[in-house]
Coordinates of C-alpha atoms in Angstrom, one line a residue:
M1 CA -21.8 0.2 15.9
A2 CA -23.2 -2.6 18.2
K3 CA -26.8 -3.6 18.0
I4 CA -29.2 -6.3 19.2
A5 CA -30.7 -8.8 16.7
I6 CA -32.9 -11.8 16.9
N7 CA -31.4 -15.1 15.7
I8 CA -33.9 -16.5 13.2
A9 CA -32.8 -20.1 13.8
T10 CA -33.2 -20.1 17.6
G11 CA -35.3 -17.0 18.3
S12 CA -32.8 -16.0 20.9
L13 CA -31.5 -12.5 21.4
Q14 CA -27.8 -11.9 20.6
Q15 CA -25.6 -8.9 20.6
E16 CA -23.9 -8.1 17.3
E17 CA -20.3 -7.2 17.3
M18 CA -18.9 -3.7 17.1
I19 CA -17.9 -2.5 13.7
V20 CA -15.2 0.2 13.8
G21 CA -13.6 2.5 11.2
I22 CA -9.8 2.4 11.0
D23 CA -7.5 4.9 9.2
L24 CA -4.2 2.9 8.8
G25 CA -1.9 5.8 8.2
T26 CA 1.8 6.3 7.2
T27 CA 2.5 8.5 10.2
N28 CA -0.4 8.0 12.5
S29 CA -3.4 5.7 12.7
L30 CA -6.7 5.8 14.6
V31 CA -10.0 4.2 15.3
A32 CA -13.5 5.8 15.1
I33 CA -17.1 4.8 15.8
I34 CA -20.5 6.2 15.6
H35 CA -21.5 7.5 19.0
P36 CA -24.5 5.4 20.3
E37 CA -26.3 8.5 21.6
T38 CA -25.4 11.4 19.3
K39 CA -25.2 9.2 16.2
Q40 CA -22.2 11.3 15.2
P41 CA -18.8 9.8 14.2
I42 CA -16.1 10.2 16.9
A43 CA -12.4 9.3 17.1
L44 CA -11.6 7.1 20.1
K45 CA -9.3 8.5 22.7
E46 CA -8.6 7.7 26.3
H47 CA -9.3 10.5 28.7
N48 CA -7.4 13.6 27.5
S49 CA -5.0 11.8 25.3
S50 CA -4.7 12.1 21.5
S51 CA -6.8 10.0 19.2
L52 CA -3.7 9.4 17.1
V53 CA -1.5 6.3 17.5
P54 CA 1.9 6.8 15.8
S55 CA 2.4 4.1 13.1
V56 CA 5.7 3.1 14.7
I57 CA 6.7 -0.5 15.7
H58 CA 9.5 -1.3 18.0
F59 CA 11.0 -4.8 18.7
D60 CA 12.9 -5.1 21.9
E61 CA 15.7 -7.5 22.6
A62 CA 13.3 -10.2 23.9
G63 CA 11.3 -10.0 20.7
N64 CA 8.4 -8.1 22.3
V65 CA 6.4 -5.7 20.1
V66 CA 5.6 -2.2 21.2
V67 CA 3.4 0.1 19.0
G68 CA 2.7 3.9 19.2
E69 CA 4.1 6.6 21.4
E70 CA 6.4 4.2 23.4
A71 CA 7.8 2.8 20.1
K72 CA 8.3 6.3 18.8
K73 CA 10.6 7.1 21.7
Q74 CA 13.0 4.4 20.4
L75 CA 13.4 5.9 16.9
I76 CA 16.8 7.5 17.7
S77 CA 18.2 5.1 20.4
Q78 CA 17.4 1.9 18.4
P79 CA 16.7 2.9 14.8
Q80 CA 17.5 -0.6 13.4
N81 CA 14.8 -2.2 15.6
T82 CA 12.1 0.6 15.2
I83 CA 10.0 0.6 12.1
F84 CA 8.2 3.7 10.7
S85 CA 6.4 4.4 7.4
A86 CA 5.5 0.7 6.9
K87 CA 2.6 1.7 4.8
R88 CA 5.0 3.0 2.1
L89 CA 6.3 -0.6 1.8
M90 CA 2.8 -2.2 1.4
G91 CA 2.6 -4.2 -1.8
K92 CA 6.0 -3.2 -3.0
S93 CA 9.1 -5.1 -4.1
Y94 CA 12.6 -3.8 -3.4
N95 CA 12.9 -2.5 -6.9
D96 CA 9.9 -0.2 -6.2
I97 CA 11.5 1.5 -3.3
K98 CA 15.2 1.2 -3.8
A99 CA 15.6 4.8 -4.9
N100 CA 14.4 5.8 -1.4
A101 CA 16.0 2.9 0.6
S102 CA 18.3 5.3 2.4
F103 CA 15.3 7.0 4.0
F104 CA 14.7 4.0 6.2
S105 CA 16.9 3.6 9.2
Y106 CA 16.1 -0.1 9.4
K107 CA 17.2 -2.9 7.1
V108 CA 15.1 -3.4 4.0
I109 CA 16.2 -6.5 2.1
D110 CA 17.4 -6.4 -1.5
D111 CA 16.8 -9.9 -2.8
N112 CA 17.1 -9.2 -6.5
T113 CA 13.6 -10.5 -7.1
E114 CA 10.1 -9.2 -7.6
S115 CA 9.1 -10.6 -4.2
L116 CA 7.3 -8.4 -1.7
V117 CA 9.9 -6.4 0.2
K118 CA 11.0 -7.7 3.6
V119 CA 12.4 -5.9 6.7
Q120 CA 15.1 -7.6 8.8
V121 CA 15.2 -7.0 12.6
G122 CA 17.9 -9.1 14.2
N123 CA 17.4 -12.6 12.8
K124 CA 13.7 -12.1 12.1
F125 CA 12.2 -11.1 8.8
Y126 CA 8.9 -9.2 8.5
S127 CA 6.7 -8.3 5.5
P128 CA 4.8 -5.0 5.4
I129 CA 1.7 -7.1 6.1
D130 CA 3.2 -8.3 9.3
L131 CA 4.2 -4.8 10.3
S132 CA 0.8 -3.3 9.5
S133 CA -0.9 -6.1 11.4
F134 CA 1.0 -5.0 14.6
I135 CA -0.4 -1.5 14.2
L136 CA -3.9 -2.8 13.6
K137 CA -3.7 -5.1 16.6
E138 CA -2.8 -2.2 18.8
L139 CA -5.7 -0.2 17.4
K140 CA -8.0 -3.2 18.1
Q141 CA -6.8 -3.6 21.7
R142 CA -7.1 0.2 22.3
A143 CA -10.7 0.2 21.0
E144 CA -11.6 -2.8 23.1
H145 CA -10.2 -1.2 26.2
I146 CA -12.1 2.1 25.6
L147 CA -15.4 0.5 24.5
K148 CA -15.2 -2.4 27.0
T149 CA -16.5 -4.8 24.3
P150 CA -14.8 -7.1 21.8
V151 CA -14.0 -5.6 18.5
N152 CA -13.6 -8.1 15.6
K153 CA -15.0 -6.3 12.6
A154 CA -13.7 -3.2 10.8
V155 CA -13.7 -1.0 7.8
I156 CA -10.2 0.0 6.8
T157 CA -9.3 2.9 4.5
V158 CA -6.6 2.9 1.8
P159 CA -5.3 5.6 -0.6
A160 CA -7.5 5.7 -3.7
Y161 CA -4.4 5.0 -5.8
F162 CA -3.5 1.8 -4.0
N163 CA -3.3 -1.0 -6.5
D164 CA -4.8 -4.5 -6.2
A165 CA -1.7 -5.9 -4.5
Q166 CA -1.7 -3.1 -1.9
R167 CA -5.4 -3.5 -1.1
Q168 CA -5.1 -7.2 -0.7
A169 CA -2.1 -6.7 1.6
T170 CA -4.1 -4.3 3.8
R171 CA -6.9 -6.9 4.0
D172 CA -4.5 -9.6 5.0
A173 CA -2.9 -7.4 7.7
G174 CA -6.3 -6.8 9.2
K175 CA -7.0 -10.6 9.3
L176 CA -3.7 -11.2 10.8
A177 CA -4.5 -8.7 13.5
G178 CA -7.7 -10.6 14.3
L179 CA -10.1 -8.4 12.4
D180 CA -12.8 -9.3 9.9
V181 CA -12.2 -6.6 7.3
L182 CA -15.7 -6.0 6.0
R183 CA -14.7 -3.3 3.5
I184 CA -11.7 -1.6 2.0
V185 CA -12.7 2.1 1.4
N186 CA -10.8 4.7 -0.5
E187 CA -9.6 7.5 1.8
P188 CA -11.1 10.4 -0.2
T189 CA -14.4 8.7 -0.3
A190 CA -14.4 8.2 3.4
A191 CA -13.4 11.9 3.9
S192 CA -16.4 13.0 1.8
L193 CA -18.6 11.0 4.0
A194 CA -17.2 12.6 7.1
Y195 CA -17.8 16.1 5.8
G196 CA -21.4 15.0 5.2
L197 CA -21.4 16.7 1.8
G198 CA -24.7 16.0 0.0
A199 CA -26.1 13.6 2.6
P200 CA -29.9 13.9 3.0
S201 CA -29.6 13.9 6.7
N202 CA -27.9 17.3 6.5
S203 CA -30.9 19.1 5.0
P204 CA -33.3 20.9 7.4
K205 CA -36.2 18.5 6.6
G206 CA -34.1 15.3 6.5
G207 CA -33.9 15.5 2.7
E208 CA -37.6 15.1 2.1
E209 CA -38.8 18.6 1.3
N210 CA -35.5 20.3 0.6
P211 CA -33.2 17.8 -1.1
P212 CA -29.6 19.1 -1.6
K213 CA -28.6 20.2 -5.0
E214 CA -26.1 18.0 -6.9
K215 CA -22.5 18.8 -5.8
T216 CA -19.2 18.0 -7.5
I217 CA -16.3 17.9 -5.0
A218 CA -12.6 17.4 -5.2
V219 CA -11.0 15.6 -2.2
Y220 CA -7.3 16.5 -1.9
D221 CA -5.6 13.9 0.4
L222 CA -2.0 14.5 1.3
G223 CA -0.8 12.3 4.1
G224 CA 2.5 11.3 5.5
G225 CA 3.4 8.9 2.7
T226 CA 0.7 8.9 0.0
F227 CA -1.2 11.4 -2.1
D228 CA -4.4 11.1 -4.0
V229 CA -7.1 13.4 -5.4
S230 CA -10.6 12.2 -6.2
I231 CA -13.5 14.0 -8.0
L232 CA -16.9 13.0 -6.7
K233 CA -20.4 13.8 -7.7
I234 CA -22.9 13.7 -4.7
A235 CA -26.6 14.0 -4.8
N236 CA -29.4 12.6 -2.5
G237 CA -27.0 10.4 -0.6
V238 CA -25.4 8.9 -3.7
F239 CA -21.6 9.3 -3.7
E240 CA -20.3 8.7 -7.2
V241 CA -16.5 8.8 -7.8
L242 CA -15.9 10.3 -11.3
S243 CA -12.1 10.0 -11.3
T244 CA -9.1 9.5 -9.1
N245 CA -5.4 10.2 -9.5
G246 CA -2.4 10.3 -7.2
D247 CA 1.0 8.9 -6.1
T248 CA 1.4 6.2 -3.5
Y249 CA 4.9 7.4 -2.8
L250 CA 4.4 11.1 -2.2
G251 CA 3.6 12.8 1.1
G252 CA 4.9 14.6 4.2
D253 CA 7.8 12.2 4.5
D254 CA 9.2 13.6 1.3
M255 CA 8.9 17.1 2.8
D256 CA 11.0 15.9 5.7
K257 CA 13.5 14.4 3.3
A258 CA 13.8 17.7 1.4
I259 CA 14.7 19.5 4.7
V260 CA 17.2 16.7 5.6
H261 CA 19.0 17.1 2.3
Y262 CA 19.1 20.9 2.7
W263 CA 20.7 20.5 6.1
L264 CA 23.2 17.8 4.8
A265 CA 24.2 20.2 2.0
Q266 CA 24.8 22.9 4.6
A267 CA 27.0 20.6 6.6
G268 CA 28.8 19.2 3.6
L269 CA 27.6 15.7 4.2
T270 CA 26.4 13.1 1.6
E271 CA 23.4 10.8 1.8
D272 CA 25.8 7.8 2.0
E273 CA 27.4 9.2 5.1
L274 CA 23.9 9.7 6.5
S275 CA 22.8 6.1 5.8
G276 CA 26.0 4.9 7.6
N277 CA 24.9 6.4 10.9
R278 CA 21.4 5.3 11.6
E279 CA 21.0 7.1 14.9
F280 CA 22.0 10.4 13.4
A281 CA 19.8 9.7 10.3
Q282 CA 16.8 9.2 12.5
A283 CA 17.5 12.1 14.7
I284 CA 17.8 14.6 11.8
R285 CA 14.7 13.1 10.2
L286 CA 12.7 13.8 13.4
K287 CA 14.1 17.3 13.6
A288 CA 13.0 17.9 10.0
E289 CA 9.5 16.7 10.8
E290 CA 9.5 19.1 13.8
A291 CA 10.7 21.9 11.5
K292 CA 7.9 21.2 9.0
I293 CA 5.3 21.5 11.7
H294 CA 6.8 24.6 13.3
L295 CA 7.1 26.5 9.9
S296 CA 3.3 26.0 9.3
S297 CA 2.8 28.9 11.8
N298 CA 6.3 30.5 12.1
D299 CA 8.8 32.1 9.8
H300 CA 12.0 30.5 11.2
F301 CA 13.1 27.3 12.8
S302 CA 16.3 26.6 14.7
T303 CA 17.4 23.6 16.7
A304 CA 20.6 22.0 18.0
L305 CA 21.7 18.5 17.0
N306 CA 25.0 16.9 18.2
G307 CA 26.4 20.4 19.0
D308 CA 25.5 21.8 15.6
I309 CA 22.8 24.4 15.0
L310 CA 20.3 23.5 12.2
T311 CA 18.2 26.4 10.8
I312 CA 15.7 26.9 8.0
T313 CA 13.3 29.7 7.1
K314 CA 9.8 29.3 5.9
I315 CA 10.7 30.8 2.5
T316 CA 13.5 28.2 2.1
F317 CA 11.2 25.4 3.2
E318 CA 8.5 26.4 0.7
Q319 CA 11.1 26.6 -2.1
L320 CA 12.2 23.0 -1.2
V321 CA 8.8 21.5 -1.2
Q322 CA 7.3 23.5 -4.1
P323 CA 8.2 20.6 -6.6
L324 CA 6.4 18.1 -4.4
V325 CA 3.3 20.4 -4.2
D326 CA 3.5 20.9 -8.0
K327 CA 3.3 17.1 -8.5
T328 CA 0.1 17.0 -6.5
I329 CA -1.3 19.9 -8.6
A330 CA -0.5 17.9 -11.8
C331 CA -2.5 15.0 -10.4
C332 CA -5.4 17.4 -9.8
A333 CA -5.3 18.5 -13.4
N334 CA -5.2 14.8 -14.6
A335 CA -8.2 14.0 -12.3
L336 CA -10.2 16.8 -13.8
K337 CA -9.3 15.7 -17.3
D338 CA -10.4 12.1 -16.6
A339 CA -13.6 13.4 -15.1
E340 CA -14.1 15.6 -18.2
L341 CA -14.6 18.7 -16.0
K342 CA -13.2 22.2 -15.8
K343 CA -12.0 23.8 -12.6
S344 CA -15.2 25.8 -12.5
G345 CA -17.2 22.6 -12.3
I346 CA -15.9 21.9 -8.8
D347 CA -18.2 23.2 -6.1
V348 CA -16.1 22.2 -3.0
I349 CA -12.4 21.4 -2.4
V350 CA -12.0 19.2 0.7
M351 CA -8.6 19.0 2.4
V352 CA -7.6 15.7 4.0
G353 CA -4.3 14.5 5.7
G354 CA -1.9 16.1 8.1
S355 CA 0.3 17.4 5.4
T356 CA -2.4 19.8 4.2
R357 CA -1.7 21.9 7.3
V358 CA 1.3 23.3 5.4
P359 CA 0.1 26.8 4.2
L360 CA 1.8 26.5 0.8
V361 CA -0.3 23.4 0.1
K362 CA -3.6 25.1 0.9
Q363 CA -2.6 28.2 -1.1
S364 CA -1.5 26.2 -4.1
V365 CA -4.7 24.1 -4.2
S366 CA -6.9 27.2 -3.7
E367 CA -5.1 29.0 -6.5
F368 CA -5.4 26.0 -8.9
F369 CA -9.1 25.5 -8.4
G370 CA -9.8 29.3 -8.1
K371 CA -11.7 29.1 -4.8
P372 CA -11.1 28.7 -1.1
V373 CA -10.5 25.2 0.3
N374 CA -12.7 23.5 3.0
D375 CA -10.5 22.4 5.9
S376 CA -13.2 22.6 8.6
V377 CA -12.8 19.0 9.8
N378 CA -9.7 17.8 11.6
P379 CA -7.5 16.6 8.7
D380 CA -5.9 13.9 10.9
E381 CA -9.3 12.4 11.9
V382 CA -11.5 13.0 8.9
V383 CA -10.7 9.7 7.1
A384 CA -11.3 7.5 10.2
L385 CA -14.6 9.4 10.9
G386 CA -15.7 8.5 7.4
A387 CA -14.7 4.9 7.8
A388 CA -16.9 4.8 11.0
I389 CA -19.9 6.2 8.9
Q390 CA -19.2 3.4 6.3
A391 CA -19.1 0.9 9.1
D392 CA -22.5 2.2 10.3
I393 CA -23.9 1.8 6.8
L394 CA -22.7 -1.8 6.7
A395 CA -24.3 -2.4 10.1
G396 CA -27.6 -1.4 8.5
N397 CA -28.0 1.7 10.7
N398 CA -27.7 4.3 7.9
K399 CA -29.6 3.6 4.7
Q400 CA -29.5 7.2 3.4
V401 CA -26.1 7.0 1.8
L402 CA -24.9 4.9 -1.2
L403 CA -21.2 4.7 -2.3
L404 CA -20.2 4.2 -5.9
D405 CA -16.5 3.9 -6.2
V406 CA -14.1 3.4 -9.1
T407 CA -11.0 1.3 -9.9
P408 CA -7.9 3.6 -10.0
L409 CA -5.9 1.8 -12.7
S410 CA -6.8 -0.1 -15.9
L411 CA -6.9 -3.9 -15.7
G412 CA -6.2 -6.2 -18.6
I413 CA -4.3 -9.2 -20.0
E414 CA -1.3 -9.8 -22.2
T415 CA -1.9 -10.5 -25.9
M416 CA 0.5 -11.2 -28.8
G417 CA 3.6 -9.1 -28.9
G418 CA 3.4 -8.2 -25.3
L419 CA 0.5 -5.8 -25.7
M420 CA -1.9 -4.9 -22.9
D421 CA -5.5 -5.5 -23.8
V422 CA -7.6 -3.5 -21.3
L423 CA -10.9 -5.2 -20.1
I424 CA -11.7 -2.8 -17.3
P425 CA -10.5 0.8 -18.0
R426 CA -9.3 3.0 -15.1
N427 CA -12.1 5.0 -13.3
S428 CA -14.7 2.3 -14.2
K429 CA -17.4 2.0 -11.6
I430 CA -17.0 -0.8 -9.0
P431 CA -18.3 -3.3 -8.4
G432 CA -18.2 -4.2 -12.1
K433 CA -17.4 -6.8 -14.6
A434 CA -16.2 -7.2 -18.2
A435 CA -15.5 -10.0 -20.6
R436 CA -13.8 -10.5 -24.0
Q437 CA -13.3 -13.5 -26.3
Y438 CA -9.8 -14.7 -27.5
T439 CA -8.7 -17.6 -29.6
T440 CA -5.7 -20.0 -30.1
Q441 CA -2.6 -19.1 -32.1
K442 CA -1.5 -22.7 -33.2
D443 CA -3.2 -25.8 -34.5
G444 CA -4.0 -28.2 -31.8
Q445 CA -3.1 -25.8 -29.0
G446 CA -4.3 -27.4 -25.8
S447 CA -3.6 -24.6 -23.3
M448 CA -3.6 -20.8 -23.1
R449 CA -1.6 -18.7 -20.6
I450 CA -3.7 -15.8 -19.0
S451 CA -1.4 -13.1 -17.6
V452 CA -3.2 -10.3 -15.8
F453 CA -1.8 -6.8 -15.6
Q454 CA -2.6 -3.5 -14.1
G455 CA -1.5 -0.1 -15.5
E456 CA -1.9 2.5 -18.2
R457 CA 0.9 1.7 -20.7
D458 CA 0.4 -0.1 -24.0
M459 CA 3.1 -2.7 -23.4
V460 CA 2.7 -5.1 -20.5
K461 CA 6.4 -4.8 -19.7
D462 CA 5.7 -1.2 -18.5
N463 CA 2.7 -2.3 -16.3
R464 CA 2.4 -4.4 -13.1
R465 CA 1.7 -8.1 -13.4
L466 CA -0.9 -9.2 -10.9
A467 CA -1.3 -12.9 -11.7
E468 CA -0.8 -15.6 -14.3
F469 CA -2.5 -19.0 -14.8
N470 CA -2.9 -21.6 -17.6
L471 CA -6.3 -22.7 -19.0
T472 CA -5.6 -26.3 -19.9
G473 CA -7.7 -29.0 -21.5
I474 CA -8.6 -27.1 -24.6
P475 CA -9.7 -29.7 -27.2
G476 CA -7.4 -30.0 -30.3
M477 CA -8.7 -27.8 -33.1
P478 CA -7.3 -25.6 -35.9
A479 CA -5.8 -22.2 -34.8
G480 CA -8.5 -19.6 -34.5
M481 CA -11.3 -22.0 -33.9
A482 CA -11.3 -22.1 -30.1
K483 CA -13.3 -19.4 -28.3
V484 CA -11.9 -18.5 -24.9
E485 CA -13.9 -16.0 -22.9
V486 CA -11.8 -14.1 -20.3
S487 CA -14.0 -12.3 -17.7
F488 CA -13.0 -9.9 -15.0
L489 CA -15.1 -9.3 -11.9
I490 CA -14.0 -6.5 -9.5
N491 CA -15.8 -6.3 -6.2
A492 CA -16.6 -3.4 -3.9
D493 CA -13.1 -3.6 -2.3
G494 CA -11.4 -3.3 -5.6
I495 CA -10.2 -6.9 -5.5
L496 CA -10.2 -8.7 -8.9
S497 CA -11.4 -12.2 -9.8
V498 CA -10.5 -13.6 -13.2
R499 CA -12.2 -16.5 -15.1
A500 CA -11.2 -18.1 -18.4
K501 CA -13.6 -20.4 -20.2
E502 CA -13.4 -22.3 -23.6
L503 CA -17.0 -21.9 -24.8
R504 CA -17.1 -24.8 -27.2
S505 CA -16.0 -27.4 -24.6
G506 CA -16.9 -25.7 -21.3
V507 CA -13.3 -26.1 -20.0
E508 CA -12.9 -23.4 -17.3
Q509 CA -10.4 -22.0 -14.8
S510 CA -10.8 -19.1 -12.4
I511 CA -8.7 -17.3 -9.7
E512 CA -8.9 -14.4 -7.3
V513 CA -6.0 -12.1 -8.1
K514 CA -3.5 -11.7 -5.2
P515 CA 0.0 -10.3 -5.0
Q516 CA 1.6 -13.8 -5.5
Y517 CA 4.9 -12.9 -7.1
G518 CA 5.5 -16.4 -8.5
L519 CA 3.5 -18.7 -6.2
T520 CA 1.1 -21.0 -7.9
D521 CA -2.6 -21.1 -6.9
A522 CA -2.1 -24.6 -5.5
E523 CA 0.7 -23.5 -3.2
L524 CA -1.4 -20.6 -2.0
E525 CA -4.5 -22.6 -1.4
T526 CA -3.2 -24.1 1.8
M527 CA -2.5 -20.6 3.1
L528 CA -5.9 -19.0 2.5
L529 CA -7.3 -17.2 5.5
D530 CA -10.3 -19.4 6.1
S531 CA -11.3 -17.7 9.3
I532 CA -10.0 -15.1 11.8
A533 CA -9.3 -17.9 14.3
H534 CA -6.7 -19.5 12.0
A535 CA -5.4 -16.2 10.5
K536 CA -2.1 -16.3 12.4
D537 CA -1.3 -19.9 11.5
D538 CA -2.3 -19.3 7.9
I539 CA -0.1 -16.2 7.5
A540 CA 2.8 -18.0 9.1
L541 CA 2.4 -20.9 6.7
R542 CA 2.2 -18.6 3.7
A543 CA 5.4 -16.8 4.8
L544 CA 7.2 -20.2 5.1
V545 CA 6.0 -21.4 1.7
E546 CA 6.9 -18.0 0.1
A547 CA 10.4 -18.2 1.6
R548 CA 10.9 -21.8 0.4
T549 CA 9.8 -20.8 -3.1
E550 CA 12.1 -17.8 -3.2
G551 CA 14.9 -20.0 -2.0
E552 CA 14.3 -22.7 -4.6
Q553 CA 14.2 -20.0 -7.4
L554 CA 17.4 -18.5 -6.2
L555 CA 19.1 -21.9 -6.1
S556 CA 18.0 -22.7 -9.6
T557 CA 19.1 -19.3 -11.0
T558 CA 22.4 -19.4 -9.2
E559 CA 23.2 -22.9 -10.4
K560 CA 22.4 -22.0 -14.1
F561 CA 24.6 -18.8 -13.8
V562 CA 27.5 -20.7 -12.2
N563 CA 27.4 -23.5 -14.8
K564 CA 27.4 -21.0 -17.6
N565 CA 30.1 -18.7 -16.3
A566 CA 32.3 -21.1 -14.2
A567 CA 35.4 -20.3 -16.3
L568 CA 35.1 -16.6 -15.3
L569 CA 34.9 -17.3 -11.6
A570 CA 37.7 -17.7 -9.1
K571 CA 38.1 -21.0 -7.2
E572 CA 37.3 -19.2 -3.9
E573 CA 34.1 -17.8 -5.4
L574 CA 33.0 -21.2 -6.6
M575 CA 33.7 -22.8 -3.2
N576 CA 31.9 -20.0 -1.3
T577 CA 29.0 -20.2 -3.6
A578 CA 28.7 -24.0 -3.3
A579 CA 28.8 -23.8 0.5
A580 CA 26.1 -21.0 0.6
M581 CA 23.9 -23.0 -1.8
Q582 CA 24.3 -26.1 0.4
A583 CA 23.4 -24.1 3.5
L584 CA 20.3 -22.7 1.7
Q585 CA 19.2 -26.1 0.5
L586 CA 19.4 -27.5 4.0
S587 CA 17.4 -24.5 5.4
L588 CA 14.6 -25.3 3.0
T589 CA 14.0 -28.6 4.8
L590 CA 13.4 -26.8 8.1
E591 CA 10.3 -25.0 9.4
D592 CA 12.1 -21.7 10.0
K593 CA 11.3 -19.0 7.4
D594 CA 13.7 -16.5 9.1
L595 CA 16.6 -19.0 8.7
I596 CA 15.7 -19.4 5.0
H597 CA 15.7 -15.6 4.5
T598 CA 19.1 -15.4 6.3
K599 CA 20.6 -18.1 4.0
I600 CA 19.1 -16.3 0.9
E601 CA 20.7 -13.1 2.0
E602 CA 24.0 -14.8 2.5
L603 CA 24.0 -16.4 -1.0
N604 CA 22.9 -13.1 -2.5
N605 CA 25.8 -11.3 -0.8
I606 CA 28.3 -13.8 -2.2
S607 CA 26.9 -14.0 -5.7
R608 CA 26.0 -10.3 -6.3
P609 CA 29.6 -9.0 -6.7
Y610 CA 30.7 -11.5 -9.3
A611 CA 27.3 -11.4 -11.1
E612 CA 27.7 -7.7 -11.5
R613 CA 31.3 -8.1 -12.6
I614 CA 30.5 -10.6 -15.3
M615 CA 27.5 -8.5 -16.5
D616 CA 29.8 -5.5 -16.8
Q617 CA 32.3 -7.5 -18.8
A618 CA 29.6 -8.8 -21.1
I619 CA 28.3 -5.3 -21.8
A620 CA 31.9 -4.0 -22.4
V621 CA 32.4 -6.8 -25.0
A622 CA 29.1 -6.1 -26.7
M623 CA 29.7 -2.3 -26.9
K624 CA 33.4 -2.6 -28.0
G625 CA 34.0 -0.3 -31.0
R626 CA 30.5 1.2 -30.8
M627 CA 29.6 4.8 -30.0
V628 CA 26.7 5.6 -27.7

């Protein structure tokens, strides 16, 4: 919302920048604003076109980037250069998505590390942050063209179950696109705003004489790639999230995948055969998406592909996707349990996301909660409309609504024996803070390692590590005498800051937790996004440093492995490995992160076969004579 303000320092009039709401979706994305005259949220569209921008990115041979409908047209003809479902890669390593790697028709790099996953297009390598930034940049340009005014500030929505790494990645993508991301908002919370549930302005007297009664609502959000359900209590403009649950890798894409597998089984084809033909894989995926939409209002779907007839009935489709729907219902049950509520305690069930158009989904959710669902607002636009309302709140134009959100997963640190000590439990209100005191384990211990984790398991090995740093300079004293206070501060965006302080001496260290995957704070400091103007340069520098660090780690690991197992390697393997290591070492001295990634991939391809062979031999020796 643009408005005029007086500059206190100069007394001059200035026009404040437009703040837009953005729904960065797996399948489609869009921008919304508050209409300056009606004061109602609207999704931006040009003339009679759709408000939806397909979240598809195409790279042509010249390296130019195309986003949206034009990019979607290249999905079949150039699948290796056309990226879809980038949101599903956000904040993930290859290990996180390898079980579904065949779903993607483009090349997702397996680097044998916990680094953020990368996508290779030609000789260029892109992170999910890069890919998402292209979509956000397209949305920014579209909004500026429609509104005829610069757009530099935005509220961006994310699934409620996005972890800290994924939220930070979304914020970085916005900055790289030239947007000042004022707030990261959970999609279900945004949806509840768009429905206007419980807002004072909805009452006949503006909330003064007839304030609305307290309502407890469930927001069921099933999109293209993610699912979450949130339980909210709303009264007098206060939105309080009681609990949230979900799955960041469950959505309409999985329904499409189920149809594809059904058709492959009919044709006697395997998934490996599908992944070997990218054009066919993309074509059949798009046909499956078409079938899913068609079967929402019809009993039968039939289409031709490469001379073959593909058919599926509504009954078969519902049988295929029933397990996926059941997973979402289990999440609803868990959310109710966390909120300490029964089904009867829910007043309204709000449906969000394009995948909720599937009749089986509506029916299953209605049967679970025991009442009809509310799908009166366009499920494709509802999240963006809510983001626009939040943008209006941040602009100071709407003071009747207050949002109280929660952190979706527990946050804690590693203690002795690899245990997870939780400081901020899941579903704690944010912003919020917590602190706890720890002590040293050895006499004269001068430092303490602080490892920050996120998750619900008792052992840290089963949770996700977010960051690690050392508190140094602790004065020498007997074990147990030092008092180290570790404090967590989680802000309104769900981003975590961690501080460790030795109370007797005052020695202190603090960091803001980011998805670093091995980079030290000092290495990242030069890459911080100080301003929107330098965002592109900073991101490029960070990508180069991350590539160098990954290359150095691979060189070190490979050298140790070769030295230990040289007797088990063939002469040709040793020579090829040495040549690849030398090429990688040389690339680290250059300013080309894509070249570094190429050399990393070449060394991985050489070393992976013999590393797996030696590992298999070691396991065989260890298990010899034993029964499993």
